[in-house]
XYZ file of C-alpha atoms in Angstrom:
578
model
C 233.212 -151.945 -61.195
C 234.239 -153.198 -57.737
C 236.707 -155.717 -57.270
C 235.967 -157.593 -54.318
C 238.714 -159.390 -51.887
C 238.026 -162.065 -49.809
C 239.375 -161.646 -46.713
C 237.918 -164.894 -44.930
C 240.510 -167.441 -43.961
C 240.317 -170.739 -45.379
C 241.257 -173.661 -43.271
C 242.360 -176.821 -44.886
C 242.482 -178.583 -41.563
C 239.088 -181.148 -41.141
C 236.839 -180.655 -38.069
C 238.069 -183.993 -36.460
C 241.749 -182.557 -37.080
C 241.972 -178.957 -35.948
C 244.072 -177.659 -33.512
C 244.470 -173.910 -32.851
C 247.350 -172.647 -35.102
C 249.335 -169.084 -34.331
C 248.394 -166.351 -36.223
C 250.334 -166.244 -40.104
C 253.038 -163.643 -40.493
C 251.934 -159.945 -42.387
C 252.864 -160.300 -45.965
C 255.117 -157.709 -45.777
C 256.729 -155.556 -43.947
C 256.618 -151.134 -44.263
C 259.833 -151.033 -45.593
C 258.776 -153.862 -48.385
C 255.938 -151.237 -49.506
C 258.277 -148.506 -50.492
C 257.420 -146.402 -48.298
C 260.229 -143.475 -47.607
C 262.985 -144.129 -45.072
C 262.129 -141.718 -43.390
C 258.655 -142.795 -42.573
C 259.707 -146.479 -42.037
C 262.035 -144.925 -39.277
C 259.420 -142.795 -37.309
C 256.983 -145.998 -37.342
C 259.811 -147.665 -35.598
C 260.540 -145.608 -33.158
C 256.810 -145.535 -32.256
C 257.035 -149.461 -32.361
C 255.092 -149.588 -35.190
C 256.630 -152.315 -37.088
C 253.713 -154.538 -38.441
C 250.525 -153.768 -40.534
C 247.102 -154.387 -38.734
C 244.842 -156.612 -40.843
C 242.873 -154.242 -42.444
C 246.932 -152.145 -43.172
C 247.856 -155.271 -44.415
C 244.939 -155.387 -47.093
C 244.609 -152.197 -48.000
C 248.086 -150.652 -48.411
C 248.820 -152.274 -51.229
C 246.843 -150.995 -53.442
C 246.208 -147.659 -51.898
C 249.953 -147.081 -53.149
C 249.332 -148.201 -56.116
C 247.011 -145.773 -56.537
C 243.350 -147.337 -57.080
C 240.351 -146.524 -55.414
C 240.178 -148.285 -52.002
C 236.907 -148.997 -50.004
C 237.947 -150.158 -46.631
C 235.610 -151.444 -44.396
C 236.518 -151.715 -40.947
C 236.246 -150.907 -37.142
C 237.208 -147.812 -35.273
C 240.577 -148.829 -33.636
C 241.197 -151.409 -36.054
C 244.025 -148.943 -37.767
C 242.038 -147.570 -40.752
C 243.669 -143.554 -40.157
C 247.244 -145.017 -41.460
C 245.867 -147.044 -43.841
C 244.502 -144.090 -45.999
C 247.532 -141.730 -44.412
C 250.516 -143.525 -45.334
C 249.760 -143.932 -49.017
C 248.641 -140.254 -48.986
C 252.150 -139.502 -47.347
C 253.686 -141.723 -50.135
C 252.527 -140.333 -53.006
C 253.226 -136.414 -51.686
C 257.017 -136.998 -50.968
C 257.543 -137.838 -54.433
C 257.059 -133.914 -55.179
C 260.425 -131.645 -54.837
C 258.069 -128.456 -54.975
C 255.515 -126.586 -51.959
C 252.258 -126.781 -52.832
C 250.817 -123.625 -54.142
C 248.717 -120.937 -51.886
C 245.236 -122.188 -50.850
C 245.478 -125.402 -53.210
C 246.336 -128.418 -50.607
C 247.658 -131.459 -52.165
C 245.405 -133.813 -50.580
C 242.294 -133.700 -48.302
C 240.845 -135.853 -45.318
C 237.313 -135.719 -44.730
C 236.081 -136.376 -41.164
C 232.481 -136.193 -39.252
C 233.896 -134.527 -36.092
C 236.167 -132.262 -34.510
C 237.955 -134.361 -32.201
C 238.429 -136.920 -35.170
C 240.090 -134.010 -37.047
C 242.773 -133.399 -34.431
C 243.268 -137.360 -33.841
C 243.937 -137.607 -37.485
C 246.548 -134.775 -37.575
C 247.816 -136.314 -34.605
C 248.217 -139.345 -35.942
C 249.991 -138.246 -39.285
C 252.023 -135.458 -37.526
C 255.105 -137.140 -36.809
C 255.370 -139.418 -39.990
C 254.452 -135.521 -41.844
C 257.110 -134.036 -40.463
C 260.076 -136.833 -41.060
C 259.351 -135.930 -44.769
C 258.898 -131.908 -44.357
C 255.198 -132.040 -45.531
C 252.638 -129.817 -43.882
C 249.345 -131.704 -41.979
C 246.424 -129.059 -41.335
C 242.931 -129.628 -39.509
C 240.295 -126.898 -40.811
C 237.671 -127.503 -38.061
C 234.530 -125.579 -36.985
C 235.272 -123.581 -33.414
C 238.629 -122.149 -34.477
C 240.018 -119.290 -35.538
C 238.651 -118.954 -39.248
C 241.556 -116.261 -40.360
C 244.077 -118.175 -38.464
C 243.714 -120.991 -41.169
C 243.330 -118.827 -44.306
C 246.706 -117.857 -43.480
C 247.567 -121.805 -42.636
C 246.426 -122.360 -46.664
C 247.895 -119.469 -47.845
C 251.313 -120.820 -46.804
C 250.534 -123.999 -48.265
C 248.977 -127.157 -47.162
C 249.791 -130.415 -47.933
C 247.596 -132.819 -46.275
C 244.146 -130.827 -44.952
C 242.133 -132.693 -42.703
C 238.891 -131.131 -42.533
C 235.099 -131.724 -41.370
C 232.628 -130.543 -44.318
C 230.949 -127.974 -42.872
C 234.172 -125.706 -41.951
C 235.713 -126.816 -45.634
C 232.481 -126.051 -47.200
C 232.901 -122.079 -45.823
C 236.721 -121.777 -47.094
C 235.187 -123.265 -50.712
C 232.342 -120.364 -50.371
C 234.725 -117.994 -49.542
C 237.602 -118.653 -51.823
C 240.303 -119.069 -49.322
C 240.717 -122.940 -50.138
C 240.750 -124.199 -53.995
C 240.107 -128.325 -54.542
C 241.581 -128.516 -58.107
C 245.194 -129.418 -57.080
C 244.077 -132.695 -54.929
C 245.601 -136.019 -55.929
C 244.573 -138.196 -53.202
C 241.218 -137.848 -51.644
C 239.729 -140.258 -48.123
C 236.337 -140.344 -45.894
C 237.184 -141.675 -42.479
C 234.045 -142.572 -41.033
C 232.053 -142.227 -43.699
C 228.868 -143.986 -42.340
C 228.799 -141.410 -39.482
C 228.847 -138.552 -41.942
C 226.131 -140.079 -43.145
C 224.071 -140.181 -40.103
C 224.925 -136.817 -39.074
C 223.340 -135.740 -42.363
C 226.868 -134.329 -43.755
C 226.418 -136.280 -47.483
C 225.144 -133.244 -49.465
C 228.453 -131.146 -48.492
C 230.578 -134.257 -48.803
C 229.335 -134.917 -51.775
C 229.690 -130.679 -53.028
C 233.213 -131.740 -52.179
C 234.101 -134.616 -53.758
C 232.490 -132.975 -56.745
C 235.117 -130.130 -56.376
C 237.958 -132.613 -56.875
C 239.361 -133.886 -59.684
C 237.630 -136.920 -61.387
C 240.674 -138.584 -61.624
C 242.166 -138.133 -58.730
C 242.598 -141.205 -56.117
C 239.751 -142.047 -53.506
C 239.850 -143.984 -50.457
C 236.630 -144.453 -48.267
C 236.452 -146.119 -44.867
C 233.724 -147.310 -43.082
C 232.674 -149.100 -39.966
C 229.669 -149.978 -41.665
C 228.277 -149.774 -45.745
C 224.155 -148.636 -45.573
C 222.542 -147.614 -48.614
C 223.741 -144.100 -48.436
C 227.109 -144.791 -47.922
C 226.592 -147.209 -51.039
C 225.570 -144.473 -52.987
C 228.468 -142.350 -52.332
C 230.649 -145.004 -53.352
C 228.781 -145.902 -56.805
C 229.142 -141.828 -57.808
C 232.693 -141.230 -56.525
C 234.399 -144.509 -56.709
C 233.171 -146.255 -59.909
C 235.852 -148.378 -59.859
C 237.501 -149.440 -56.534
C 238.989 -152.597 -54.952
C 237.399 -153.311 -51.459
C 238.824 -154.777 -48.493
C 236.887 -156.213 -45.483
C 238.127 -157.123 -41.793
C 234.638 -157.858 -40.815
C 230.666 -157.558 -41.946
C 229.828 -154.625 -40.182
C 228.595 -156.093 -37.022
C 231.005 -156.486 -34.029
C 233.003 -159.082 -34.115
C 236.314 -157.890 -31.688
C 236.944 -161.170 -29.721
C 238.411 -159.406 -27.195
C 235.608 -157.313 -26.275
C 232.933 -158.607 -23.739
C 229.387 -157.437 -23.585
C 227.318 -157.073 -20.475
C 223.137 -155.816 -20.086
C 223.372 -155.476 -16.585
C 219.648 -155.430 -15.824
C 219.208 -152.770 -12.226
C 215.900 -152.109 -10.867
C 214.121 -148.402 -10.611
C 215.859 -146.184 -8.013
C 219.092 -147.784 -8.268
C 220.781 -146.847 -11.459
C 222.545 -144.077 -9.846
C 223.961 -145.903 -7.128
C 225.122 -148.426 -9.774
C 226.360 -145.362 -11.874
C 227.863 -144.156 -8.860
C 230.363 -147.118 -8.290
C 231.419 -148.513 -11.635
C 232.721 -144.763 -11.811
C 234.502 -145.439 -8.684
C 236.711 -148.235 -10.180
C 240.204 -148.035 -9.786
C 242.582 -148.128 -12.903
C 241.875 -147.955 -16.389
C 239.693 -144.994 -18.180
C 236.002 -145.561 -18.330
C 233.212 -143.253 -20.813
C 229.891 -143.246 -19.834
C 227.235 -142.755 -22.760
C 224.360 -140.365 -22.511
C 221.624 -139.058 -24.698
C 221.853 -135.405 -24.338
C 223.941 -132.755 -23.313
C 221.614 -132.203 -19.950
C 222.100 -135.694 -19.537
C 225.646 -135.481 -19.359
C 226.246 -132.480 -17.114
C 223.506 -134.346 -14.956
C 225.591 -137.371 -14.528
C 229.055 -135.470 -14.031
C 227.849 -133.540 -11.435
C 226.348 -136.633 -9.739
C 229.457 -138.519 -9.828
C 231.656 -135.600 -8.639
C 229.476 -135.265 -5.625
C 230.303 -138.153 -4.504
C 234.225 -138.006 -4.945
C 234.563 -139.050 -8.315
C 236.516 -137.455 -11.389
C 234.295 -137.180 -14.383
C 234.248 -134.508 -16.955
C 231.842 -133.897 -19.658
C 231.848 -133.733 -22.963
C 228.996 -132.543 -25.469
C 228.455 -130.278 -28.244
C 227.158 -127.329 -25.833
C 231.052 -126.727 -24.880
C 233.515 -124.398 -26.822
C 236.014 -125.839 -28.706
C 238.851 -125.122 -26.265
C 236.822 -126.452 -23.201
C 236.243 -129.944 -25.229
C 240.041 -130.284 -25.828
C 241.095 -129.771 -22.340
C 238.533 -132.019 -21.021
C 239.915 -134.963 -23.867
C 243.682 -134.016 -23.076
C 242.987 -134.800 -19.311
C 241.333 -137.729 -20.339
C 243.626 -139.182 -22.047
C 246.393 -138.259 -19.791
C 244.797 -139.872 -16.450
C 243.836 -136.592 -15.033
C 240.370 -137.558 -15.771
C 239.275 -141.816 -15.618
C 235.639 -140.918 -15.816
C 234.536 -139.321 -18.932
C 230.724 -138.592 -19.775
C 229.671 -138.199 -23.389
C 226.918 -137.707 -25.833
C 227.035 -139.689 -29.166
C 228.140 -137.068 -31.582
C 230.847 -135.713 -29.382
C 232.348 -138.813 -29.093
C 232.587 -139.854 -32.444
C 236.042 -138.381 -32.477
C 237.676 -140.044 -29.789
C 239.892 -142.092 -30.378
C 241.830 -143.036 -27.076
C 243.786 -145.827 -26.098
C 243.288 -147.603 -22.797
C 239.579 -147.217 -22.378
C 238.518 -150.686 -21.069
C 235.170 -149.835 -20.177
C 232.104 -148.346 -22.230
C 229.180 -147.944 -20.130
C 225.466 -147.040 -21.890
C 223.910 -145.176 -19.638
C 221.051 -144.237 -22.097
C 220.206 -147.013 -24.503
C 221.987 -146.048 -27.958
C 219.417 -144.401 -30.343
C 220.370 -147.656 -32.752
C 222.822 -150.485 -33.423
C 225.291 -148.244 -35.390
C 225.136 -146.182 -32.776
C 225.815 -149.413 -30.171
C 229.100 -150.281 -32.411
C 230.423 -146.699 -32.327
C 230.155 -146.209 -28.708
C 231.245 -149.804 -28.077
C 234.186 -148.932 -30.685
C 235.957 -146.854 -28.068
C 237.611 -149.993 -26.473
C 238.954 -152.832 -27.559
C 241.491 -151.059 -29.885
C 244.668 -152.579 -31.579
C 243.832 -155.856 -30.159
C 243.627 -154.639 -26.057
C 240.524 -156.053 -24.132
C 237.562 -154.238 -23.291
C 234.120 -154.388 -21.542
C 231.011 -152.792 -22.647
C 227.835 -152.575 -20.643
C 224.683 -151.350 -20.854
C 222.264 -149.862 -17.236
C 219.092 -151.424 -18.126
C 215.971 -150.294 -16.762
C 213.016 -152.854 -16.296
C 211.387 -151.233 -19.302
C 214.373 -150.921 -21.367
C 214.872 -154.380 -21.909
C 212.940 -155.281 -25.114
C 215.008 -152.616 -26.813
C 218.375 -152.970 -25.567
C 218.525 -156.695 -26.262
C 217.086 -155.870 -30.037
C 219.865 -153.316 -30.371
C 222.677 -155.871 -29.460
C 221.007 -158.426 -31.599
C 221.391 -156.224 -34.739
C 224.624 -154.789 -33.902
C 225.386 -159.153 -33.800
C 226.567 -158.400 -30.110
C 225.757 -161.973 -27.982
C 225.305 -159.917 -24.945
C 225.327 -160.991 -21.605
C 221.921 -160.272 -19.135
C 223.119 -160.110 -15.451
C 220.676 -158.405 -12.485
C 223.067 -156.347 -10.426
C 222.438 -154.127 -7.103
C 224.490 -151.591 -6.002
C 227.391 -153.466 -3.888
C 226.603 -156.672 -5.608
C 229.226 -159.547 -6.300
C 228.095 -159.478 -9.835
C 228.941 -155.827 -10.267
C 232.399 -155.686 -8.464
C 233.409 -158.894 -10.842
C 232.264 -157.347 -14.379
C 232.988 -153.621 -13.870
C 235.207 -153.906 -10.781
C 232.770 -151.146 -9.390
C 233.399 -149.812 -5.792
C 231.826 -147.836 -3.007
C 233.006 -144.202 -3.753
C 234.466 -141.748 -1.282
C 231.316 -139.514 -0.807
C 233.752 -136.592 -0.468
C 232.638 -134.034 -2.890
C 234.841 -132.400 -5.828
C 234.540 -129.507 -7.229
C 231.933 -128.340 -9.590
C 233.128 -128.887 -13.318
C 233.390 -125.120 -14.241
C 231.282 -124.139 -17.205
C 232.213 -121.059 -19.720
C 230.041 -118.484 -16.950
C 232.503 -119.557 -14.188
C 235.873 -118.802 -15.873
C 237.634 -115.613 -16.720
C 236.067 -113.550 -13.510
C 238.108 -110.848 -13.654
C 237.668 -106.791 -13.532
C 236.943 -104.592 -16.544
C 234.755 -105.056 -19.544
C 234.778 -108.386 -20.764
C 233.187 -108.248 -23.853
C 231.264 -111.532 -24.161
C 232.351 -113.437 -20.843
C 231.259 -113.628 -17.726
C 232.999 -111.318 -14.901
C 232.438 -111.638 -10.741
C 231.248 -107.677 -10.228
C 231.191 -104.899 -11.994
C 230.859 -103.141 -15.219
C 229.139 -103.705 -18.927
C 228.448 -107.588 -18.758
C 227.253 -108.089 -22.383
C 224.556 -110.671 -22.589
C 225.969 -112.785 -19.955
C 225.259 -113.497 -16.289
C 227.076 -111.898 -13.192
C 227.292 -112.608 -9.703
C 225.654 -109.210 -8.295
C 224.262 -106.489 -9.081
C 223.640 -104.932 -12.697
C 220.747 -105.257 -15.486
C 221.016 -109.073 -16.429
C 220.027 -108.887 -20.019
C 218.171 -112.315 -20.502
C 220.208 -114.189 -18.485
C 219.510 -115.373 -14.574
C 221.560 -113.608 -12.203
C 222.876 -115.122 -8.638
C 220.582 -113.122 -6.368
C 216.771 -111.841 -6.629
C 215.556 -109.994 -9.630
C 214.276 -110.582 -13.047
C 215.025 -114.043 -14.488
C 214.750 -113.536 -17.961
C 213.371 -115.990 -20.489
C 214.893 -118.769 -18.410
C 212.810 -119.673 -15.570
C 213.885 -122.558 -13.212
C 211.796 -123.784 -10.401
C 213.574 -124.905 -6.720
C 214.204 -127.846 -6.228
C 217.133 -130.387 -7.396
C 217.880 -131.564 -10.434
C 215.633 -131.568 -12.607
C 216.567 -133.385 -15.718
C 213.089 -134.928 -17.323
C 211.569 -135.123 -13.963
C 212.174 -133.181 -10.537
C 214.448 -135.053 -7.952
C 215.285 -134.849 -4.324
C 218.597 -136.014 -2.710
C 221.685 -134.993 -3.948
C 221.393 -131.515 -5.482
C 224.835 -130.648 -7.712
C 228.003 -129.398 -6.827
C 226.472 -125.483 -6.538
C 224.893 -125.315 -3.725
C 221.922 -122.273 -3.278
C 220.658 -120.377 -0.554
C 217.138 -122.443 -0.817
C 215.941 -125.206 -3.190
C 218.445 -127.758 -5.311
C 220.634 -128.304 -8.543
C 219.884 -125.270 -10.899
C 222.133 -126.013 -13.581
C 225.632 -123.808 -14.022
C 223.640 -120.615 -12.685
C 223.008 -120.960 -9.061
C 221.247 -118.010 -7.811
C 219.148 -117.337 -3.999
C 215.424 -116.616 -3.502
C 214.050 -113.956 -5.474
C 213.257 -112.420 -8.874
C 211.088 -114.223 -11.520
C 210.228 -118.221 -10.816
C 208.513 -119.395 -13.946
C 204.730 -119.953 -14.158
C 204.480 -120.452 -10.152
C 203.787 -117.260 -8.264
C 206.387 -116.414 -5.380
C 206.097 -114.542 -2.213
C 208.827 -111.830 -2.232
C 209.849 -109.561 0.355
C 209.971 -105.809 -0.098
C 213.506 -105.592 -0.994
C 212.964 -107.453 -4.238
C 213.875 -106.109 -7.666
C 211.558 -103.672 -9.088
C 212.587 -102.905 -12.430
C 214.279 -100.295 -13.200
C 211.786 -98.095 -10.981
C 213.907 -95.434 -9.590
C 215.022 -94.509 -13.297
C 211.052 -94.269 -14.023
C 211.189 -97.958 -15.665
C 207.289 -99.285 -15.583
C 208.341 -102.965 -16.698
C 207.619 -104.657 -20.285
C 205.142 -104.754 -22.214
C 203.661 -101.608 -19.860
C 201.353 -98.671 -22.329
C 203.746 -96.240 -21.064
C 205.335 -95.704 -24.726
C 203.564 -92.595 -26.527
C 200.602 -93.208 -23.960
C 198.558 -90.892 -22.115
C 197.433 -93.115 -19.567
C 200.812 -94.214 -18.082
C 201.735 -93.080 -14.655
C 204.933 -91.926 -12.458
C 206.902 -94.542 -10.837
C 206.447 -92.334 -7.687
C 202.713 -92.581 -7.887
C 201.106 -94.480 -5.526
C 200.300 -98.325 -5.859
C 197.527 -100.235 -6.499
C 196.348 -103.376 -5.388
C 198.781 -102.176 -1.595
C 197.690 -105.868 -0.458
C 200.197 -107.122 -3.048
C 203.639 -107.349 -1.708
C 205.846 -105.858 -4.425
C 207.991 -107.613 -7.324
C 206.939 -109.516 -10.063
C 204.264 -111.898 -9.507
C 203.350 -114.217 -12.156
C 202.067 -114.650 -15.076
C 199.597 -116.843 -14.216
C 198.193 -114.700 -11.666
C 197.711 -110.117 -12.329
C 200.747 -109.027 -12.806
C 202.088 -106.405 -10.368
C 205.260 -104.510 -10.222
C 206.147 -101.553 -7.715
C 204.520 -98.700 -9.642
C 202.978 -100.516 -12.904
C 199.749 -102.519 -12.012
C 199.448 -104.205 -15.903
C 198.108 -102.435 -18.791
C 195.764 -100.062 -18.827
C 192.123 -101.730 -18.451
C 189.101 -99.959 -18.957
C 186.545 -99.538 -15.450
C-alpha cells in the first residue's frame, strides 16, 4: 500500500490578486527531529541549519521508521535524507556491531557515488563514534574484509563488489536494520537490478527501506512493489527537470566548427565546466584537443584505474582542473559543487540520460547552464530529447568567436600554448627493475606491457620499429571514427599524427597497409633462429635456418603485410608446394 503525499503548493490567492510571496519557513528545524546533539552540532558547523524540500518531506518519517520512496533530483539533498535517519536509528545502540554483519547498508550505481556518500556521512559518523565504509570495485578486496571484520556500521556499497563479499562469506546481511538505493533508476539502466534485488532479498523482511530516485520507470516500479509493499512517498518534482535556476541552451554550430566552439567554452574563465562524451575514445580525444591548445581538462571514463579516476575528481573539485571530460557512466557519481556549466558534446543516448548529465549543476539552489553542440543533423534528436526530459530549451546558431557564444558560455579565444599530455597508466611509474605489471622506460622483464626501447613487446606496440602486435594503428592524426588532419595530440611522433597513449616512429607492423621498411627493421627473433608465427617450422621437415639464404631478395626485409605474401628475413610463408 503506498501512501501518497502531495507535495504541490496550494495557493489561495486568485489570479487577479497574486503577488509573489517569500518562500514559507521549514516545518522544523534538525534539532526538532531528535536527532543527536551531536549531529545537530556538526550540521552547524557545516552551516547546515535548514532541511532542503525533499529533507523536509522525507525525514519525518524516515525516523519514524516506515518505508520511504523519495523521488527527487541529484543535488536536491536526497544522500542526508536517507543518511541522517540511518545515523539516528544506529546511535541508539551502546554495543559494536558484530564481525562482518554491518548495521545498515547503502546501495549505489557507481564508484565515485560510493565515496561522495561516505563523504558526505563521514563527519556526522564520526560525532557519534559510528563506523562509515565504501566496499567498491577497484580496491583492495582484503583491505575491506578486514574493514568488516572490525565492524561496520554504515556500508556503502555498489552491487557488484557487495555481491563478491556475499559469495565469499566475508560480509553477512542478516543484522541490517535500515536499508536505501540512491539512484535507483540508474541502477536500473546500468542493468544492476538482478544483484540489487539478490540483495535486498538477503536482508531482513522487516527491516526499514528507503529508495530514491531521480526518476520512477517501470523497473524501478517493480522494485518498489517487491521490497517496499508498504511505503509513504514524497515528491519534489515529476521526474522531468524542473530546477528554475538552470538554463538550457542547443547551440546549433555548423560542420567543421564544433571544435573550435569546443575549444573556447573550455577556455572560460571561472567556474568548473564537464563536457559530456559518448565513449571513452571520445573523451581522451577531446582532452587532448583542449590541452593542445592551453587548456586544463582531464578525463574521466571507465578505462582508468580506480586511483587515476580519484585524482583526476580531487583536482576537479579543488580548481586544479576547470575542464573536466566525461562519459555517462563515470559521471554518475559526481557529485560536485560549483559546476555552472554542462556541455553535451555527444547528444545523450536518452532523456534520463539528458537529466543526469544536466543534474551536475544547479545544486542546492546555485545557477547553472547546460548546453548542448548540435550538429546540422543532430537536431531532430536533440530537440526530442529535451522535449521528453520537459527541458524548454533554447536554439541559438553560434560560430566560433560569436557574440552569442561569449554571452551564454562566456567562451574565449584560448592561449594556443600547449600543456602537457594527460599521462595514462603506460606513462607513470618509469623506473628501473622489474615492474611486474607496469610500464618501465628501459630495461628488463616488461610483463605484457609496452616499453620505450628495445625488448620483445608481448602484444603491445612499442615506441620504435618492430612488431606491433594485435594493435595496428595507421599514421596519421587522430583518428577517432574517421581520420583527421590538423592538430595531432599532445605526443608528438617521428612521422604521421595522434596515435593514442602509445606514440611510437616508423617501423614494425602497420595494419592491413603494406609499408616500405628499411633494412634495419625488426626481424623477429632471427638471430635466436626465430622464423616468425604461424611458420611450419614446429616438428617440420621442411623448415629452414635463419642463416639460409632469402627468397624473393627483391623484397626489402621486415614484415610486409598481410594483404600482400608475407616475408620476413629468413621465413618466406609456409611451406607451398611447386
Amino acid at each position: 500500500m503506498t501512501h501518497a503525499v502531495s507535495n504541490t503548493p496550494v495557493s489561495t490567492t486568485s489570479d487577479a490578486t497574486a503577488v509573489p510571496t517569500p518562500a514559507a519557513a521549514p516545518a522544523f528545524t534538525f534539532a526538532e527531529l531528535g536527532l543527536p546533539e551531536a549531529v545537530v552540532a556538526a550540521l552547524a558547523r557545516n552551516s547546515i541549519t535548514v532541511p532542503s524540500p525533499i529533507q523536509e518531506k522525507a525525514l519525518p518519517d524516515a525516523i519514524a521508521g516506515k518505508n520511504v520512496l523519495g523521488r527527487a533530483q541529484t543535488g536536491s539533498g536526497k544522500t542526508l535524507a536517507f543518511g541522517l535517519p540511518i545515523l539516528q536509528r544506529l546511535s541508539l545502540h551502546t554495543d559494536r556491531p558484530a564481525a562482518k554483519r554491518p548495521r545498515s547498508l547503502v546501495l549505489v550505481p557507481t564508484r565515485e557515488l560510493a565515496f561522495q556518500v561516505v563523504e558526505s556521512l563521514a563527519p556526522y559518523a564520526n560525532a557519534q563514534g559510528l563506523r562509515v565504509m565504501p566496499a567498491v570495485g577497484g580496491t583492495p578486496f582484503n583491505k575491506q574484509v578486514e574493514q568488516l571484520r572490525r565492524g561496520v556500521d554504515v556500508l556503502v556499497a555498489t552491487p557488484g563488489r557487495l555481491a563478491d563479499h556475499l559469495r565469499q562469506g566475508t560480509c553477512i546481511l542478516d543484522s541490517i536494520e535500515i536499508t536505501a538505493l540512491d539512484e535507483a533508476d540508474q541502477m536500473a539502466d546500468m542493468g544492476f537490478l538482478p544483484e540489487v534485488r539478490a540483495v535486498l532479498a538477503d536482508t531482513p523482511a522487516d527491516g526499514q527501506r528507503m529508495l530514491f530516485s531521480a526518476t520512477l520507470d517501470r523497473e524501478v516500479q517493480s522494485l518498489v512493489r517487491q521490497f517496499l509493499p508498504d511505503h509513504v512517498e514524497h515528491s519534489t518534482q515529476d521526474g522531468k527537470a524542473s530546477v528554475r535556476t538552470m538554463d538550457h541552451y542547443v547551440l546549433m554550430v555548423d560542420r567543421g566548427q564544433k571544435d573550435l566552439v569546443l575549444s573556447e567554452i573550455g577556455a572560460r574563465e571561472g567556474g568548473r565546466t564537464i563536457m559530456f562524451a559518448r565513449t571513452k575514445l571520445g573523451c581522451d580525444g577531446i582532452t587532448d584537443r583542449l590541452r593542445a591548445l592551453g587548456i586544463a581538462a582531464e578525463s574521466l571514463h571507465g578505462g582508468k584505474a580506480q586511483n587515476q579516476r580519484t585524482r583526476v575528481l580531487e583536482r576537479f573539485k579543488n580548481g586544479r582542473t576547470p575542464v573536466l571530460v566525461a562519459t555517462d557512466v563515470a559521471a554518475r557519481g559526481i557529485h560536485v559543487d560549483g559546476i555552472d556549466l554542462v556541455v553535451h558534446v555527444d547528444p545523450p543516448a536518452d532523456h534520463k540520460d539528458y537529466l543526469h548529465r544536466a543534474g551536475r549543476t544547479a545544486r542546492a539552489g546555485e545557477k547553472g547552464t547546460v548546453v548542448a553542440i548540435v550538429l546540422p543533423n543532430q537536431r531532430r534528436q536533440v530537440l526530442r530529447l529535451t522535449g521528453m526530459a520537459g527541458v524548454k530549451a533554447t536554439a541559438v546558431n553560434v560560430s566560433p568567436g560569436s557574440a552569442e557564444l561569449n554571452s551564454i558560455t562566456g567562451a574565449k579565444k584560448p592561449t594556443g600554448e600547449p600543456l602537457r599530455a594527460e599521462s595514462s597508466p603506460r606513462d607513470r611509474n618509469s623506473r628501473p627493475g622489474y615492474q611486474g605489471s607496469n610500464p618501465r622506460s628501459g630495461g628488463g622483464y616488461q610483463g605484457s606491457n609496452p616499453r620505450s626501447s628495445g625488448g620483445y613487446q608481448g602484444s603491445n606496440p612499442r615506441s620504435s620499429g618492430g612488431y606491433q602486435g594485435s594493435n595496428p594503428r595507421s599514421e596519421g592524426g587522430y583518428q577517432g571514427d574517421r581520420p583527421r588532419t590538423g592538430y595531432q595530440g599532445s605526443n608528438p611522433r617521428s612521422s604521421g599524427g595522434y596515435q593514442g597513449s602509445n606514440p611510437r616512429s616508423e617501423g614494425g607492423y602497420q595494419g592491413d597497409r603494406p609499408r616500405r621498411t628499411d633494412s634495419s627493421s625488426y626481424r623477429g627473433a632471427e638471430s635466436r633462429g626465430y622464423e616468425g608465427r604461424g611458420s611450419d617450422n614446429r616438428g617440420s621437415d621442411n623448415r629452414r635456418p635463419a642463416s639460409a639464404p632469402r627468397q624473393d631478395e627483391h623484397r626489402s626485409g621486415g614484415f610486409r603485410s598481410r594483404t600482400e605474401r608475407r616475408s620476413y628475413d629468413g621465413f618466406d610463408g609456409p611451406a607451398r608446394s611447386h
